[in-house]
């Protein structure tokens, strides 16, 4: 093998490289945020510190999932052959983790306002 071949590398090595997977962080954060929405409905036999503190992490994890997903989608904008599924799924899960708790809070405020009129 000549010096030029060693420096340039063979064509076999460049063809077998895996494409960079982006959006994994968004998908993981979105999945965690949606999973945290189930914690308050765990059995009452579990201590309250297990059931309720994760509630405070739902919206921040959802926001982080949406932001990291949008950043990943922007980085993949002009690249062909990239799989945008992970980033899009993370944005969708993060949006769900933001909208549902806020809708429940708005409903609770409305319901309590109606109950005390």
PDB file of C-alpha atoms in Angstrom:
ATOM      1  CA  UNK A   1       0.000   0.000   0.000  1.00  0.00           C
ATOM      2  CA  UNK A   2       1.458   3.334  -1.024  1.00  0.00           C
ATOM      3  CA  UNK A   3       1.614   6.433   1.093  1.00  0.00           C
ATOM      4  CA  UNK A   4      -1.135   8.110  -0.943  1.00  0.00           C
ATOM      5  CA  UNK A   5      -3.509   5.170  -0.426  1.00  0.00           C
ATOM      6  CA  UNK A   6      -2.913   5.192   3.314  1.00  0.00           C
ATOM      7  CA  UNK A   7      -3.532   8.927   3.629  1.00  0.00           C
ATOM      8  CA  UNK A   8      -6.592   8.989   1.394  1.00  0.00           C
ATOM      9  CA  UNK A   9      -8.050   5.768   2.771  1.00  0.00           C
ATOM     10  CA  UNK A  10      -9.756   3.112   0.749  1.00  0.00           C
ATOM     11  CA  UNK A  11     -13.210   3.538  -0.756  1.00  0.00           C
ATOM     12  CA  UNK A  12     -14.517   0.598   1.283  1.00  0.00           C
ATOM     13  CA  UNK A  13     -14.061   2.506   4.531  1.00  0.00           C
ATOM     14  CA  UNK A  14     -15.943   5.592   3.380  1.00  0.00           C
ATOM     15  CA  UNK A  15     -18.897   3.621   2.020  1.00  0.00           C
ATOM     16  CA  UNK A  16     -19.467   1.615   5.207  1.00  0.00           C
ATOM     17  CA  UNK A  17     -19.697   4.645   7.512  1.00  0.00           C
ATOM     18  CA  UNK A  18     -22.991   4.915   9.335  1.00  0.00           C
ATOM     19  CA  UNK A  19     -24.974   8.147   8.932  1.00  0.00           C
ATOM     20  CA  UNK A  20     -25.039  10.394  11.978  1.00  0.00           C
ATOM     21  CA  UNK A  21     -28.212   9.834  13.985  1.00  0.00           C
ATOM     22  CA  UNK A  22     -29.569  13.134  15.208  1.00  0.00           C
ATOM     23  CA  UNK A  23     -32.628  13.679  17.319  1.00  0.00           C
ATOM     24  CA  UNK A  24     -31.952  10.903  19.828  1.00  0.00           C
ATOM     25  CA  UNK A  25     -31.753  13.387  22.701  1.00  0.00           C
ATOM     26  CA  UNK A  26     -35.103  14.848  21.714  1.00  0.00           C
ATOM     27  CA  UNK A  27     -36.697  11.409  21.510  1.00  0.00           C
ATOM     28  CA  UNK A  28     -35.342  10.359  24.919  1.00  0.00           C
ATOM     29  CA  UNK A  29     -36.403  13.607  26.621  1.00  0.00           C
ATOM     30  CA  UNK A  30     -39.878  13.432  25.061  1.00  0.00           C
ATOM     31  CA  UNK A  31     -40.314   9.814  26.096  1.00  0.00           C
ATOM     32  CA  UNK A  32     -39.195  10.571  29.654  1.00  0.00           C
ATOM     33  CA  UNK A  33     -41.538  13.576  29.864  1.00  0.00           C
ATOM     34  CA  UNK A  34     -44.542  11.545  28.717  1.00  0.00           C
ATOM     35  CA  UNK A  35     -43.603   8.688  31.050  1.00  0.00           C
ATOM     36  CA  UNK A  36     -43.418  11.108  33.995  1.00  0.00           C
ATOM     37  CA  UNK A  37     -47.075  12.001  33.431  1.00  0.00           C
ATOM     38  CA  UNK A  38     -48.011   8.523  34.707  1.00  0.00           C
ATOM     39  CA  UNK A  39     -46.218   8.822  38.058  1.00  0.00           C
ATOM     40  CA  UNK A  40     -49.088  10.474  40.012  1.00  0.00           C
ATOM     41  CA  UNK A  41     -51.307   7.467  39.182  1.00  0.00           C
ATOM     42  CA  UNK A  42     -48.902   4.942  40.650  1.00  0.00           C
ATOM     43  CA  UNK A  43     -50.264   2.933  43.603  1.00  0.00           C
ATOM     44  CA  UNK A  44     -50.782   4.843  46.834  1.00  0.00           C
ATOM     45  CA  UNK A  45     -48.586   2.336  48.639  1.00  0.00           C
ATOM     46  CA  UNK A  46     -45.552   4.091  47.162  1.00  0.00           C
ATOM     47  CA  UNK A  47     -44.221   7.009  49.183  1.00  0.00           C
ATOM     48  CA  UNK A  48     -45.239  10.497  48.010  1.00  0.00           C
ATOM     49  CA  UNK A  49     -41.636  11.446  47.180  1.00  0.00           C
ATOM     50  CA  UNK A  50     -41.719   8.776  44.451  1.00  0.00           C
ATOM     51  CA  UNK A  51     -45.135   9.698  43.079  1.00  0.00           C
ATOM     52  CA  UNK A  52     -45.216  13.510  43.016  1.00  0.00           C
ATOM     53  CA  UNK A  53     -41.768  15.160  42.589  1.00  0.00           C
ATOM     54  CA  UNK A  54     -41.439  13.973  38.966  1.00  0.00           C
ATOM     55  CA  UNK A  55     -44.498  16.126  38.168  1.00  0.00           C
ATOM     56  CA  UNK A  56     -42.271  19.200  38.391  1.00  0.00           C
ATOM     57  CA  UNK A  57     -39.995  17.811  35.665  1.00  0.00           C
ATOM     58  CA  UNK A  58     -42.678  17.136  33.036  1.00  0.00           C
ATOM     59  CA  UNK A  59     -42.910  20.578  31.421  1.00  0.00           C
ATOM     60  CA  UNK A  60     -39.141  21.344  31.563  1.00  0.00           C
ATOM     61  CA  UNK A  61     -38.361  17.948  29.988  1.00  0.00           C
ATOM     62  CA  UNK A  62     -41.004  18.597  27.332  1.00  0.00           C
ATOM     63  CA  UNK A  63     -39.548  22.016  26.553  1.00  0.00           C
ATOM     64  CA  UNK A  64     -36.048  20.519  26.329  1.00  0.00           C
ATOM     65  CA  UNK A  65     -37.352  17.815  23.959  1.00  0.00           C
ATOM     66  CA  UNK A  66     -38.981  20.382  21.674  1.00  0.00           C
ATOM     67  CA  UNK A  67     -35.926  22.652  21.616  1.00  0.00           C
ATOM     68  CA  UNK A  68     -33.424  19.849  20.998  1.00  0.00           C
ATOM     69  CA  UNK A  69     -35.691  18.347  18.328  1.00  0.00           C
ATOM     70  CA  UNK A  70     -35.975  21.642  16.471  1.00  0.00           C
ATOM     71  CA  UNK A  71     -32.204  22.128  16.656  1.00  0.00           C
ATOM     72  CA  UNK A  72     -31.659  18.618  15.262  1.00  0.00           C
ATOM     73  CA  UNK A  73     -34.169  19.206  12.454  1.00  0.00           C
ATOM     74  CA  UNK A  74     -32.442  22.455  11.497  1.00  0.00           C
ATOM     75  CA  UNK A  75     -29.067  20.728  11.368  1.00  0.00           C
ATOM     76  CA  UNK A  76     -30.529  18.051   9.084  1.00  0.00           C
ATOM     77  CA  UNK A  77     -32.328  20.559   6.864  1.00  0.00           C
ATOM     78  CA  UNK A  78     -30.265  20.282   3.661  1.00  0.00           C
ATOM     79  CA  UNK A  79     -28.916  16.765   4.058  1.00  0.00           C
ATOM     80  CA  UNK A  80     -30.384  14.022   1.954  1.00  0.00           C
ATOM     81  CA  UNK A  81     -30.648  10.517   3.309  1.00  0.00           C
ATOM     82  CA  UNK A  82     -31.031  11.591   6.928  1.00  0.00           C
ATOM     83  CA  UNK A  83     -33.749  10.100   9.056  1.00  0.00           C
ATOM     84  CA  UNK A  84     -35.743  12.850  10.734  1.00  0.00           C
ATOM     85  CA  UNK A  85     -38.051  10.428  12.561  1.00  0.00           C
ATOM     86  CA  UNK A  86     -36.339  10.634  15.945  1.00  0.00           C
ATOM     87  CA  UNK A  87     -36.300  14.423  16.028  1.00  0.00           C
ATOM     88  CA  UNK A  88     -39.923  14.688  14.873  1.00  0.00           C
ATOM     89  CA  UNK A  89     -41.072  12.080  17.385  1.00  0.00           C
ATOM     90  CA  UNK A  90     -39.223  13.934  20.164  1.00  0.00           C
ATOM     91  CA  UNK A  91     -40.883  17.213  19.185  1.00  0.00           C
ATOM     92  CA  UNK A  92     -44.312  15.531  19.132  1.00  0.00           C
ATOM     93  CA  UNK A  93     -43.801  13.841  22.515  1.00  0.00           C
ATOM     94  CA  UNK A  94     -42.392  17.046  24.020  1.00  0.00           C
ATOM     95  CA  UNK A  95     -45.359  19.043  22.747  1.00  0.00           C
ATOM     96  CA  UNK A  96     -47.700  16.470  24.258  1.00  0.00           C
ATOM     97  CA  UNK A  97     -45.841  16.697  27.568  1.00  0.00           C
ATOM     98  CA  UNK A  98     -46.292  20.481  27.544  1.00  0.00           C
ATOM     99  CA  UNK A  99     -49.905  20.762  26.369  1.00  0.00           C
ATOM    100  CA  UNK A 100     -51.584  18.068  28.498  1.00  0.00           C
ATOM    101  CA  UNK A 101     -50.364  19.284  31.929  1.00  0.00           C
ATOM    102  CA  UNK A 102     -51.120  22.893  31.054  1.00  0.00           C
ATOM    103  CA  UNK A 103     -54.604  21.930  29.852  1.00  0.00           C
ATOM    104  CA  UNK A 104     -55.215  20.053  33.118  1.00  0.00           C
ATOM    105  CA  UNK A 105     -54.079  23.084  35.137  1.00  0.00           C
ATOM    106  CA  UNK A 106     -56.362  25.417  33.161  1.00  0.00           C
ATOM    107  CA  UNK A 107     -59.267  22.991  33.583  1.00  0.00           C
ATOM    108  CA  UNK A 108     -58.626  22.704  37.344  1.00  0.00           C
ATOM    109  CA  UNK A 109     -58.560  26.479  37.739  1.00  0.00           C
ATOM    110  CA  UNK A 110     -61.807  26.795  35.776  1.00  0.00           C
ATOM    111  CA  UNK A 111     -63.498  23.969  37.705  1.00  0.00           C
ATOM    112  CA  UNK A 112     -62.478  25.412  41.086  1.00  0.00           C
ATOM    113  CA  UNK A 113     -63.680  28.837  40.005  1.00  0.00           C
ATOM    114  CA  UNK A 114     -67.072  27.386  39.060  1.00  0.00           C
ATOM    115  CA  UNK A 115     -67.335  25.446  42.319  1.00  0.00           C
ATOM    116  CA  UNK A 116     -66.883  28.511  44.525  1.00  0.00           C
ATOM    117  CA  UNK A 117     -69.233  30.915  42.736  1.00  0.00           C
TER     118      UNK A 117
END
